XYZ file of C-alpha atoms in Angstrom:
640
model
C 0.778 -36.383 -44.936
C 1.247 -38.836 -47.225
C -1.730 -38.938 -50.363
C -4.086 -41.959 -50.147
C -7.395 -41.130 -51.814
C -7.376 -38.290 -54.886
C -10.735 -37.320 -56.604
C -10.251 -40.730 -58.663
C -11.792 -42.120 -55.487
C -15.353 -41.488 -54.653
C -16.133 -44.354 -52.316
C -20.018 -43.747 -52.427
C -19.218 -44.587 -56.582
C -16.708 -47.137 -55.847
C -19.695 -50.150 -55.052
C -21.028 -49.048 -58.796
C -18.208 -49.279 -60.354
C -17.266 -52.606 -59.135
C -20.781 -53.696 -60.811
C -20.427 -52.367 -63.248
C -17.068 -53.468 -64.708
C -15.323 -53.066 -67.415
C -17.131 -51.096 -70.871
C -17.383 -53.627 -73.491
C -18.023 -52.423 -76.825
C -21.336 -53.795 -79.391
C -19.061 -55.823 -81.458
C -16.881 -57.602 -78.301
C -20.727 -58.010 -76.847
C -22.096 -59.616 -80.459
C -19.239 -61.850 -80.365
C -19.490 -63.242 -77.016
C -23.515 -63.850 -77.676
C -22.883 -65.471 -80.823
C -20.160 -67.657 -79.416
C -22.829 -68.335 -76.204
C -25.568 -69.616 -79.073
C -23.581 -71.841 -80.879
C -23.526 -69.346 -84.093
C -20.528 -69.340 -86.359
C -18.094 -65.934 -85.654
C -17.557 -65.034 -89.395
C -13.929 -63.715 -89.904
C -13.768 -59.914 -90.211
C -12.104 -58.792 -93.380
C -8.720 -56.869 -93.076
C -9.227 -53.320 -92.401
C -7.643 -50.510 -90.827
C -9.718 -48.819 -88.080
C -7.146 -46.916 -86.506
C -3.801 -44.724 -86.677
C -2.383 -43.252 -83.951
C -0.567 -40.234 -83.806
C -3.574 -39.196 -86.157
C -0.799 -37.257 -87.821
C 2.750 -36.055 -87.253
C 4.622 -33.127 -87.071
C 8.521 -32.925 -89.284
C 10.918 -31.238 -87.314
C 11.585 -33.024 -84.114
C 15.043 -34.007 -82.970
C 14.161 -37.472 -83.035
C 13.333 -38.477 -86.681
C 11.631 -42.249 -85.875
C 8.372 -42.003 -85.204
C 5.818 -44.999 -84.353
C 2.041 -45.602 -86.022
C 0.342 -47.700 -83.976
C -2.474 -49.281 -86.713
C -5.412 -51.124 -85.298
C -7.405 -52.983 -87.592
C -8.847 -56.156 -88.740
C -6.206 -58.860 -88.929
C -2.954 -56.217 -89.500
C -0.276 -58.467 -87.867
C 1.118 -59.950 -91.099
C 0.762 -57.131 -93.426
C 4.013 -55.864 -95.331
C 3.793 -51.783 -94.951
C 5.672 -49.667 -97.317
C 5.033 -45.692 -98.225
C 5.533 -44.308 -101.647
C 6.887 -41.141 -100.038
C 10.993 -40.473 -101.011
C 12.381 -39.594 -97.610
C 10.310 -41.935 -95.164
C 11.710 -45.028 -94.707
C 10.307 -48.317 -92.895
C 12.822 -48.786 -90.090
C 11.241 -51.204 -88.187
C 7.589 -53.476 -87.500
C 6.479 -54.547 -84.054
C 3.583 -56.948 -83.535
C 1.782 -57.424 -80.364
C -0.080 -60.532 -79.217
C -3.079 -59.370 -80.652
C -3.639 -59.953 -84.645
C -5.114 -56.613 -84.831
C -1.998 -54.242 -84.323
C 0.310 -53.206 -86.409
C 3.511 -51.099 -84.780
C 5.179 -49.456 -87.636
C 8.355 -47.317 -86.937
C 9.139 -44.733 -89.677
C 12.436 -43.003 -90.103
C 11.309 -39.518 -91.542
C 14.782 -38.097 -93.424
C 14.526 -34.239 -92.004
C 15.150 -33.040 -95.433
C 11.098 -34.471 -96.148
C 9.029 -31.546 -96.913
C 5.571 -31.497 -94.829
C 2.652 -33.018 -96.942
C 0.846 -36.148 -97.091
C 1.805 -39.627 -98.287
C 0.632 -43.044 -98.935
C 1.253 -45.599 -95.815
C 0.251 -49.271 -98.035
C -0.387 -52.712 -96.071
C -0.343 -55.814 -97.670
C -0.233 -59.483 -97.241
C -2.928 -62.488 -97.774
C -3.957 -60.891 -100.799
C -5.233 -57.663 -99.453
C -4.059 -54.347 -100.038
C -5.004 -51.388 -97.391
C -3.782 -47.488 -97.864
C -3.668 -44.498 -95.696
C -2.998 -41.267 -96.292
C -0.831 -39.922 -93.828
C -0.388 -36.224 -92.870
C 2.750 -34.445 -92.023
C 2.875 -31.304 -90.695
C 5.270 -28.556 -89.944
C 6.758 -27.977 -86.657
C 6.193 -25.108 -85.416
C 9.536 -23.041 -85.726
C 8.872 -20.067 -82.900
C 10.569 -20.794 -79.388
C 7.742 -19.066 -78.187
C 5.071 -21.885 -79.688
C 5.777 -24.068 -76.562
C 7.501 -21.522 -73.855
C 7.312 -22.889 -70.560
C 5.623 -21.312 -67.821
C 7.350 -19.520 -64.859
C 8.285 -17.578 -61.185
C 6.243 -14.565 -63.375
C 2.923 -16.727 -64.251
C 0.335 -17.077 -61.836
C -1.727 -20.368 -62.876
C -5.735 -20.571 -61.868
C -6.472 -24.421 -62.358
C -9.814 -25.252 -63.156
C -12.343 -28.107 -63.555
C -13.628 -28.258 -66.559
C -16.756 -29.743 -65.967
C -17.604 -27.558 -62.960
C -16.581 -24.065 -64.390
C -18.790 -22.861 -66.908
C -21.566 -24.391 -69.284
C -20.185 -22.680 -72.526
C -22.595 -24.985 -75.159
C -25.702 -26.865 -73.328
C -25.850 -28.459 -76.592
C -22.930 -30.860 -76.042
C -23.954 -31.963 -72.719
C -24.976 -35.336 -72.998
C -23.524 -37.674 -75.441
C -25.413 -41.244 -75.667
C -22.447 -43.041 -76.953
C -20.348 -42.387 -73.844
C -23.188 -42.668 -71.065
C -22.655 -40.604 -67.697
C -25.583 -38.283 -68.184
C -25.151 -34.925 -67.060
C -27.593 -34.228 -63.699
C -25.923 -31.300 -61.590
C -28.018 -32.979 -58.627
C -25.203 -35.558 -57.876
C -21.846 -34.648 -56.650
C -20.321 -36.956 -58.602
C -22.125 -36.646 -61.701
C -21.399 -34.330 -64.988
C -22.812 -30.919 -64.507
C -21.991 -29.728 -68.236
C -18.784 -27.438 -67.984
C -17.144 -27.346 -71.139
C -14.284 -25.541 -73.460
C -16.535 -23.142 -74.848
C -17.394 -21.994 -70.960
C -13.748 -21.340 -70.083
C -13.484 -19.835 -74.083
C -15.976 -17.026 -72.865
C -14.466 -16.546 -69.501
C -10.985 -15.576 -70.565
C -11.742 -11.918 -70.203
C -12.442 -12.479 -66.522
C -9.356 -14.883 -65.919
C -7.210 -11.931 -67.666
C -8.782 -8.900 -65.621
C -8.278 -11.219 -62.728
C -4.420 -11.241 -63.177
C -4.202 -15.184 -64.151
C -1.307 -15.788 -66.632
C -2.054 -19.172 -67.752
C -4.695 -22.188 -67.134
C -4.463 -25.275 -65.625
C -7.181 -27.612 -67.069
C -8.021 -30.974 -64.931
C -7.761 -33.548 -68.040
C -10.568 -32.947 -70.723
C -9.810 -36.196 -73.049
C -12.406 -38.818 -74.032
C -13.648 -40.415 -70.213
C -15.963 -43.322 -71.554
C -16.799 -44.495 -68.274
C -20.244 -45.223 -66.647
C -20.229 -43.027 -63.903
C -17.929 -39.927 -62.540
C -16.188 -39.600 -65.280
C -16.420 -35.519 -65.080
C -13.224 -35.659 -63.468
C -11.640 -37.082 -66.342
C -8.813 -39.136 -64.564
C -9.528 -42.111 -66.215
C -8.643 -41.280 -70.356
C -9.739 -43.470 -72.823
C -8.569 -42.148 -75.867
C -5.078 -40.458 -75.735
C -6.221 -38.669 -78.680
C -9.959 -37.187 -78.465
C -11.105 -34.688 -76.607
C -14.080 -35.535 -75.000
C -17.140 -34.625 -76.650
C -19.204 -33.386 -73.948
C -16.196 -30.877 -73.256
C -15.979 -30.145 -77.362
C -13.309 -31.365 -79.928
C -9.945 -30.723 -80.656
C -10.415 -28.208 -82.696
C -11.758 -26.156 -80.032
C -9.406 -27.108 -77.667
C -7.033 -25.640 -80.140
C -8.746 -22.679 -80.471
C -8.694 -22.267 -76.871
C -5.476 -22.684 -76.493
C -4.934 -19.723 -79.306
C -7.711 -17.416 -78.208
C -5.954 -17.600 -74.680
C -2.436 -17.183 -76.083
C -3.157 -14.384 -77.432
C -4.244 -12.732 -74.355
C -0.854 -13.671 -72.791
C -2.535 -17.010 -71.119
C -0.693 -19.754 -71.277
C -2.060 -23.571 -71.343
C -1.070 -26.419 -69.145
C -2.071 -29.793 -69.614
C -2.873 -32.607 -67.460
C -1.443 -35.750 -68.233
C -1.644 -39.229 -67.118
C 0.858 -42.054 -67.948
C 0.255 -44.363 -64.959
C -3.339 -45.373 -65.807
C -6.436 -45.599 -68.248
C -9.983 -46.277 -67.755
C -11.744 -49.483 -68.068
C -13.623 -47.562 -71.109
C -10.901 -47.417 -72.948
C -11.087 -48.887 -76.480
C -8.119 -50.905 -75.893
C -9.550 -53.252 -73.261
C -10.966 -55.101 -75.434
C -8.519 -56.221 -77.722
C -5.457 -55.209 -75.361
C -1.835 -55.076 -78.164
C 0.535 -57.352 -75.604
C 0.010 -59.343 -72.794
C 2.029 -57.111 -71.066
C 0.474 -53.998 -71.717
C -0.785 -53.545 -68.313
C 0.266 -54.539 -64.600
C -1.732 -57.221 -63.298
C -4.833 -57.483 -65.523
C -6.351 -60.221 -64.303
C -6.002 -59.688 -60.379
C -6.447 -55.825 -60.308
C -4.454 -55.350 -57.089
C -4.822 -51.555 -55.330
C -1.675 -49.662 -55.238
C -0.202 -49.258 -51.415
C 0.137 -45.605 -51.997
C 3.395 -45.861 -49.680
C 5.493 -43.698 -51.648
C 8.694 -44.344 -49.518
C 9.414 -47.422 -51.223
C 10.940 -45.980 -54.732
C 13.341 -44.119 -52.277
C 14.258 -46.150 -49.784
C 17.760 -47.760 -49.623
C 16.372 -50.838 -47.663
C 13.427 -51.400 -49.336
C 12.366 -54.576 -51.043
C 11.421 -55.209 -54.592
C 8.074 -56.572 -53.742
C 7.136 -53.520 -52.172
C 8.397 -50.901 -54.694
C 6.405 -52.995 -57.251
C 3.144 -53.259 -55.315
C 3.526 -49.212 -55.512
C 4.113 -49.080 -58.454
C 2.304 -51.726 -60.464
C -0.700 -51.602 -58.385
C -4.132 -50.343 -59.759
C -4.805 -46.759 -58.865
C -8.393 -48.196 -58.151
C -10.528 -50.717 -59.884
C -11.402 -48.729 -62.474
C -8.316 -47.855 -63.536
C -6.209 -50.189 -65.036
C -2.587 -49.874 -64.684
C -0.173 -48.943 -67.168
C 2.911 -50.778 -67.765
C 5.597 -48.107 -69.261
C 8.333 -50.980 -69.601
C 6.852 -52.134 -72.441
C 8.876 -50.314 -74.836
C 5.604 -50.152 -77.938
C 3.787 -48.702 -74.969
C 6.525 -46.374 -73.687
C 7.069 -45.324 -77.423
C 3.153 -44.225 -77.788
C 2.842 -42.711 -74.645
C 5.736 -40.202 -75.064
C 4.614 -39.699 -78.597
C 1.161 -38.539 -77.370
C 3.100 -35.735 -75.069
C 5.178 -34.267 -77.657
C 2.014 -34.125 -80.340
C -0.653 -32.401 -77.236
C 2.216 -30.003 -77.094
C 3.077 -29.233 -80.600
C -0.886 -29.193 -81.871
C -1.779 -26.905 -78.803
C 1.617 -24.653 -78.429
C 1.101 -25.719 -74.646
C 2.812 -23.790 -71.708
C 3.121 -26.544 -69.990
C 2.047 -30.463 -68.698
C 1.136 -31.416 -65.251
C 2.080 -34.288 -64.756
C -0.743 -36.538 -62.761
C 1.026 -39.195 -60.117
C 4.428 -38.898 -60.940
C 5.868 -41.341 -58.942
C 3.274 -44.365 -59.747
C 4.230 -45.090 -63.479
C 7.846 -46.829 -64.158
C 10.467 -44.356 -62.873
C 12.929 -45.107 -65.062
C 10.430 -44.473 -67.870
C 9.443 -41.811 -66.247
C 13.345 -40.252 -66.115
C 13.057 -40.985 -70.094
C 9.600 -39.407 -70.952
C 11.064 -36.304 -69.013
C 14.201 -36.222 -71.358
C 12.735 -36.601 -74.797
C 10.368 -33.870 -73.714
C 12.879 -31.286 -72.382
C 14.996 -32.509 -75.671
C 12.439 -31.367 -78.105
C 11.347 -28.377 -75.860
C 13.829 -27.074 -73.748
C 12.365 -24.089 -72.978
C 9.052 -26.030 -72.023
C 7.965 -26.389 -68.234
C 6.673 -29.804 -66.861
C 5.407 -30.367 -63.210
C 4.855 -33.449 -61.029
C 2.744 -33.855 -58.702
C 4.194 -35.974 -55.797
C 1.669 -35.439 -52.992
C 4.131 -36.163 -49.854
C 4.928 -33.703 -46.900
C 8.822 -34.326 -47.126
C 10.802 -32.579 -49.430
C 13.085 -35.090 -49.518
C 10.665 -36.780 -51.479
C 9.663 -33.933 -53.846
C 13.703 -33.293 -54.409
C 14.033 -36.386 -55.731
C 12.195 -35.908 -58.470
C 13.244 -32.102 -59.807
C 16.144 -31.850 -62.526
C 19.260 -31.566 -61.147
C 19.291 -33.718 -57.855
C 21.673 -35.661 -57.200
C 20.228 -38.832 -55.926
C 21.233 -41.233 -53.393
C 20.598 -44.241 -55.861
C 21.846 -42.510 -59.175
C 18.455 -41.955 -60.426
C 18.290 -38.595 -62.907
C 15.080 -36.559 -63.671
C 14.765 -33.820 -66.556
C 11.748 -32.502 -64.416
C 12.178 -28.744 -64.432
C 9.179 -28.445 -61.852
C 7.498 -30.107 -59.004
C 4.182 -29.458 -56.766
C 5.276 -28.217 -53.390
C 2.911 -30.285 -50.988
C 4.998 -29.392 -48.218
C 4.916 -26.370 -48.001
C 1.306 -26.270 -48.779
C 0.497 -28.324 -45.944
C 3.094 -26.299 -43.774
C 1.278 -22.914 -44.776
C -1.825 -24.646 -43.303
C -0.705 -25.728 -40.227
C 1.070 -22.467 -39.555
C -2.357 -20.734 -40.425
C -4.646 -22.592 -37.734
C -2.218 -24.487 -35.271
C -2.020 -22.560 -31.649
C 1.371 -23.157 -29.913
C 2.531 -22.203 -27.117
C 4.025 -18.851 -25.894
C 7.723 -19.859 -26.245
C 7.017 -21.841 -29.366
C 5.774 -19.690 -32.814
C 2.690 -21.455 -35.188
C 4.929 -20.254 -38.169
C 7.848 -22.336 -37.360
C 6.182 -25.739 -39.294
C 6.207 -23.096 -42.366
C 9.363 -21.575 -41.749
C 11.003 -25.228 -41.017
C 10.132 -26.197 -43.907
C 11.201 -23.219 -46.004
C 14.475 -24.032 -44.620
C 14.554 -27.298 -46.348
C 14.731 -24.995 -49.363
C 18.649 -26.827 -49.594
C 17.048 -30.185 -50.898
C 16.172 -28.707 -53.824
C 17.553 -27.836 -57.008
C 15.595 -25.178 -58.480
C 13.536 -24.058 -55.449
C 12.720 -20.964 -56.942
C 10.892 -23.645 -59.950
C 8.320 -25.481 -57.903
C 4.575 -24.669 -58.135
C 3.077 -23.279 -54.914
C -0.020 -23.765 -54.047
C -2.730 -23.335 -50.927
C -5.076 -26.158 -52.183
C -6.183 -27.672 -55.052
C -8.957 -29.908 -56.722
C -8.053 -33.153 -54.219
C -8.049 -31.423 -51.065
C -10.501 -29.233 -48.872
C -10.444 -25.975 -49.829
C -8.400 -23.424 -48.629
C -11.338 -21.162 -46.878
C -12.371 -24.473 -45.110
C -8.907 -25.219 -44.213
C -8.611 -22.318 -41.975
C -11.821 -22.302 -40.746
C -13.495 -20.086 -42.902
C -11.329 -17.567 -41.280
C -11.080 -14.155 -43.524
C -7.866 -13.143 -42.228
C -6.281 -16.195 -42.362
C -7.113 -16.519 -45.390
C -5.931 -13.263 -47.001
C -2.960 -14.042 -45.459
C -2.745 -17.337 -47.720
C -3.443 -15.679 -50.573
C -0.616 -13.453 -50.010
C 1.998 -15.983 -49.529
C 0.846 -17.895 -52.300
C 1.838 -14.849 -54.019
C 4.972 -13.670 -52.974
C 6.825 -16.993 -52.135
C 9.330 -18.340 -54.251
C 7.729 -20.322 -57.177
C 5.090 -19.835 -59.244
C 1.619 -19.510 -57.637
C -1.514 -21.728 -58.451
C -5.173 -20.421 -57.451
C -7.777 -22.589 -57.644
C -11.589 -21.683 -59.436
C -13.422 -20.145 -56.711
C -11.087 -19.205 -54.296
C -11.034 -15.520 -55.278
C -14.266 -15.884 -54.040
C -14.077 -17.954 -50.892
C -15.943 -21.353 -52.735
C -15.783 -23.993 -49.816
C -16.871 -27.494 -48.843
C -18.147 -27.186 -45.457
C -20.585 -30.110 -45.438
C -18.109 -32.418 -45.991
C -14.674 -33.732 -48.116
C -16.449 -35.044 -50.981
C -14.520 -34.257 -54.178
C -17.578 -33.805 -55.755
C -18.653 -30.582 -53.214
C -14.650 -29.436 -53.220
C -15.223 -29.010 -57.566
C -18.488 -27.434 -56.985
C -20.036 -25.550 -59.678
C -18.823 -21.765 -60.386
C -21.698 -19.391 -60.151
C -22.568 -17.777 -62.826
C -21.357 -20.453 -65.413
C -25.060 -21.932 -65.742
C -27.809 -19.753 -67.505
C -30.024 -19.221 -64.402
C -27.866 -19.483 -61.481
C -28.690 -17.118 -58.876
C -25.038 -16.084 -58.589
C -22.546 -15.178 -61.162
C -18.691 -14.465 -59.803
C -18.164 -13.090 -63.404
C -19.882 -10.556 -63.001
C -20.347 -9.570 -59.412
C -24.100 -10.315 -59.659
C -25.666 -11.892 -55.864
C -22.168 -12.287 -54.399
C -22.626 -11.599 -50.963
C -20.245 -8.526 -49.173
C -17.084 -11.021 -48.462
C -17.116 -12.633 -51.110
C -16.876 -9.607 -53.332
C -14.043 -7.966 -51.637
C -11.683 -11.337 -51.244
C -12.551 -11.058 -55.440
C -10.985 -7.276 -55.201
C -8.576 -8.288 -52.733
C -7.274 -11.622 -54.786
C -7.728 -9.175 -58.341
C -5.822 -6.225 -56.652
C -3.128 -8.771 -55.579
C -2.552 -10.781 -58.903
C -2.493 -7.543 -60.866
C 0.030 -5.866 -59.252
C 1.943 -9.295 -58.942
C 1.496 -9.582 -62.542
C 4.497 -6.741 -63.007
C 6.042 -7.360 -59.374
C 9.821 -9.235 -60.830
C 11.072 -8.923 -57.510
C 8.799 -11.465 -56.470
C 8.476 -13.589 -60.155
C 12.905 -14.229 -59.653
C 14.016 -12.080 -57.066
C 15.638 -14.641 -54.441
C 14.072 -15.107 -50.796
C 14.886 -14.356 -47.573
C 13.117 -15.440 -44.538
C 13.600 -14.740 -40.641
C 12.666 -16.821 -37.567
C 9.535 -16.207 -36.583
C 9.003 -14.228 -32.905
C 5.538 -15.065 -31.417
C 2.854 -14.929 -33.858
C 5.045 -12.458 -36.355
C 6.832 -13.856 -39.308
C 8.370 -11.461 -42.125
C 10.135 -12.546 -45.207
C 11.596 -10.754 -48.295
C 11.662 -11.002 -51.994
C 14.525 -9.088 -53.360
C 16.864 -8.454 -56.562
C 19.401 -5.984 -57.148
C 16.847 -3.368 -58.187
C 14.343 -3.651 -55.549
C 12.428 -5.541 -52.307
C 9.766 -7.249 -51.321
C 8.904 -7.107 -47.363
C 5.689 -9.644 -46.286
C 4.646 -9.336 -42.341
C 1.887 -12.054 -41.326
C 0.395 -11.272 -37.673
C -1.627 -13.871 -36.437
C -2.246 -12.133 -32.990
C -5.458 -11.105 -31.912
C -3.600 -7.326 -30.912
C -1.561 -4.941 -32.412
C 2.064 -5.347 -32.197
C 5.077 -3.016 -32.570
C 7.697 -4.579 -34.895
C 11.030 -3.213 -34.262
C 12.910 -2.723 -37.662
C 16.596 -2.885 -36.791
C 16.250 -6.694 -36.981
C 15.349 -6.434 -40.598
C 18.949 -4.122 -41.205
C 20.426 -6.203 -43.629
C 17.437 -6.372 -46.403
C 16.444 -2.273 -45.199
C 20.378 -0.949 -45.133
C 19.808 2.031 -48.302
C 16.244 1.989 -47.581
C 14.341 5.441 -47.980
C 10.207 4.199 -47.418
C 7.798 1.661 -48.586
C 4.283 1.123 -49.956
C 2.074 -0.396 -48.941
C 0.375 -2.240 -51.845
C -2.394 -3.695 -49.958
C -3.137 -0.912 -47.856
C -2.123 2.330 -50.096
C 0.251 5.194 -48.613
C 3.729 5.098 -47.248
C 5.336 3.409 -44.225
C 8.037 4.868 -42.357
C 10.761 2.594 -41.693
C 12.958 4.317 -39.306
C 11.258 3.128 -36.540
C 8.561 0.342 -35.404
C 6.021 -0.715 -37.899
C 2.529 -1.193 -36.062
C 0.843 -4.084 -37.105
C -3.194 -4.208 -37.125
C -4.138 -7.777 -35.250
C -4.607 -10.742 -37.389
C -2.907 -9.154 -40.968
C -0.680 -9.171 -43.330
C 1.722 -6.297 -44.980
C 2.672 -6.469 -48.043
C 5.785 -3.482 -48.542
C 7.653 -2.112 -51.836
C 10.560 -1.175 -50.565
C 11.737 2.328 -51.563
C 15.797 2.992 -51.553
């Protein structure tokens, strides 16, 4: 099923919005009364408000880096730096009179330090000091996540109320009231900060953090889809420097960080609407027209133009202003922002929001410069579609139809996260298994480069949960938890699913990101600490702990390669193995027990002495039938 509506859309919010417009600042509001009186606009002296990066790093492959400087009347200032080394290589204006695009060529023999960026013209003079730092030298800084990580994605906002002191913020509206499901509730940094210890004990390798940048938007901005300052973390979540210390604190527990980027779109809050660099900076400005969402047409051979470009220029939603990458000051900044979030935060990764919506070709470049800088780094696209064939096209590696290359190690596996959950609750017929849509599309495993690379997944924060998926079924359930676990890729579990969080009521996104209990002084529940969970939900917790644990030192199953065989009836068994060891997973969706024959299974079991059982404890026997309890799964070490 092809994506149409993400979190980004609440419709209940959407009227609002509408309403409510774009955010324009005091100054753009002054200006536009005084003009309205018949008052004189004075003329704003020449100033410099702004320099983006805030500060650079010396060491990077690619030695020209790009200030954007926003200001007062920059556009026909002379820059120059006093700093041996640095050299002006280039200066880009926009249509705007405020910008200033200065390209620096840093000399790699430049020692880290500050220096003295000068502007002048009209008789003015303007400085800034500008900081360079030192790349970080250890591989390990920015290692990329893998098969042996197991990522728990969270939303900040929902998760845990770390410091009730930076809850509101009157500059950026959006009050927090934990009443409305699309409101802010108050998560923050400091929340997750504390809750490491429990994400570690869990068996969680590395975090996933919806986006936590500056949303200055009137309403729902807890989401924090719509950025509006590539540089700022947003206040109500904390400031950089305690998203860097997050990012250390969890790094030295052996948690890695991923990021979640957009490219393809900004908020209307962001402090560029009003004073926008180019005409071109965005698609459409003035008309605002929705995306189709009909991903097909960046693949298909008989397409049209118009329709690859109402895709792909097309606003996300009205509040969201799309982002045009083929403007190359724009597609300088943008990759620029990427390569400094992972250098200041030693990142373990970026998720990459709605891959295929930005520029493509842009996007095959963004994905380059990154894996040039970091090739040991791991990036990850979401492209929500059911076919593989569209995922494929995407991963490093493929060789495309039309030519087009990607440097994107990783990719989301939608399909087979919606094939898990069809084989979970469809009911076929006797001659016809439920676990064929999975193991169909497990079979498609030959589109794919790097297979073994994708993220797996059985929901996440866009989509129902998985315990409402399947009914609110216990068994199916564990059985979900287990595959996300032992199929090949790396595993993502999201907040509240070790302890069966779902959204009965309804497919709100609001109710699917519900708050965590226990991450608000005075909730009546706290999953941290085990405190007014009821009976199920504490043992899926144990069950979901034991599980991640002993994947956590399971390499069969983090690069061991994957076998799977045709389902019979409601049985399906698949292995993980290597030349060391195996990995045998049995899912029995019938309501009896069942004798499973083993001779079938000769070619993985030839050499094999016993098993484990890791879920259950003891031994199995495997010279002869394995009885299988109704509706479970086994999970088997196998012994040689």
């Amino acid at each position: 099923m092809t994506q149409t509506t993400t979190g980004r859309q609440q419709p209940a919010m959407q009227a609002r919005r509408e309403t409510l417009g774009a955010i324009r600042s005091p100054a753009v509001a002054m200006a536009a009364l005084l003009t309205f009186t018949g008052l004189p606009v004075l003329s704003q002296a020449q100033s410099i408000e702004r320099v983006e990066p805030p500060f650079w790093y010396q060491g990077y492959q690619h030695t020209e880096l790009q200030l954007m400087i926003y200001g007062s009347s920059l556009a026909g200032m002379t820059p120059t730096t006093d700093q041996e080394g640095i050299a002006i290589a280039r200066v880009e204006t926009g249509d705007s009179p405020n910008y200033l695009f200065v390209y620096l060529d840093i000399d790699p023999s430049v020692e880290p330090g500050e220096f003295e960026l000068t502007l002048a013209g009209d008789g003015a003079t303007l400085t800034h000091r500008y900081t360079l730092k030192a790349k970080n030298p250890d591989p390990d800084h920015a290692r990329g996540f893998s098969g042996a990580d197991t990522i728990y994605l969270i939303t900040p906002d929902r998760f845990a109320n770390g410091n009730p002191n930076n809850d509101n913020d009157p500059a950026l509206g959006d009050p927090v009231d934990r009443s409305e499901l699309c409101g802010r509730h108050g998560g923050d940094i400091e929340g997750i900060a504390q809750s490491l210890e429990y994400i570690d004990e869990m068996g969680f390798t590395a975090i996933w953090l919806n986006p936590v940048l500056e949303n200055r938007m009137p309403v729902c901005s807890y989401h924090g889809y719509s950025t509006t300052d590539f540089y700022a973390a947003d206040p109500r979540y904390g400031s950089n420097e305690e998203y860097v210390a997050l990012a250390e604190t969890a790094r030295a527990r052996g948690i890695g960080m991923i990021m979640d980027m957009i490219v393809n779109h900004v908020g209307t809050g962001h402090w560029w609407m009003d004073d926008l660099p180019t005409e071109d900076w965005l698609n459409f400005p003035e008309l605002r027209p929705i995306t189709t969402h009909i991903h097909a047409t960046i693949f298909d051979p008989n397409g049209s133009a118009y329709d690859r470009q109402a895709f792909s220029d097309g606003w996300f939603v009205d509040t969201m202003p799309d982002l045009n990458q083929r403007n190359p000051l724009l597609a300088d900044y943008l990759t620029q922002n990427a390569l400094w979030w992972i250098e200041t935060l030693g990142l373990t990764g970026i998720r990459m929001d709605t891959h295929p919506y930005p520029d493509k070709a842009y996007m095959a470049e963004w994905s380059r410069r990154v894996m040039e800088e970091y090739p040991d780094f791991t990036i990850v696209g979401e492209e929500w579609h059911s076919s593989p064939n569209f995922v494929a096209y995407w991963q490093r590696g493929k060789e495309n139809h039309d030519g087009y290359v990607s440097h994107m190690p990783s990719m989301m596996d939608f399909p087979v996260q919606a094939a898990i959950v069809e084989s979970l609750i469809e009911e076929k017929p006797d001659w016809l298994s439920s676990w064929m849509a999975l193991y169909e599309k497990l079979a498609h495993d030959f589109v794919y480069p790097s297979p073994q690379d994708l993220v797996i997944f059985p929901d996440n924060h866009d989509m129902s949960r998985i315990f409402t998926q399947v009914g609110e079924d216990q068994d199916l359930w564990r059985m979900a938890m287990v595959m996300a676990a032992t199929l090949r890729g790396t595993p993502q579990i999201y907040y509240g699913t070790e302890i069966l969080m779902a959204n009965r009521e309804s497919g709100d996104h609001g109710l699917i990101r519900s708050d965590f209990p226990g991450g608000w002084e005075g909730d009546e529940k706290n999953a941290f600490t085990g405190e007014g969970l009821s009976e199920d939900e504490l043992e899926a917790q144990a069950f979901l702990r034991q599980l991640l644990n002993w994947r956590r030192g399971a390499e069969v199953v983090h690069n061991g390669a994957f076998m799977q065989f045709a389902p019979i009836g409601e049985v399906y068994t698949y292995f993980r193995y290597n030349d060391s060891g195996a990995v045998m997973v049995v899912m029995n969706k019938n309501d009896t027990a069942i004798e499973l024959p083993m001779t079938r299974f000769e070619e993985r079991l030839d050499g094999a002495v016993g098993a484990v059982d890791v879920l259950g404890g003891g031994t199995v026997n495997l010279s002869g039938p394995m009885t299988l309890a109704p509706r479970s799964v086994r999970l088997l070490e196998i012994r040689y």
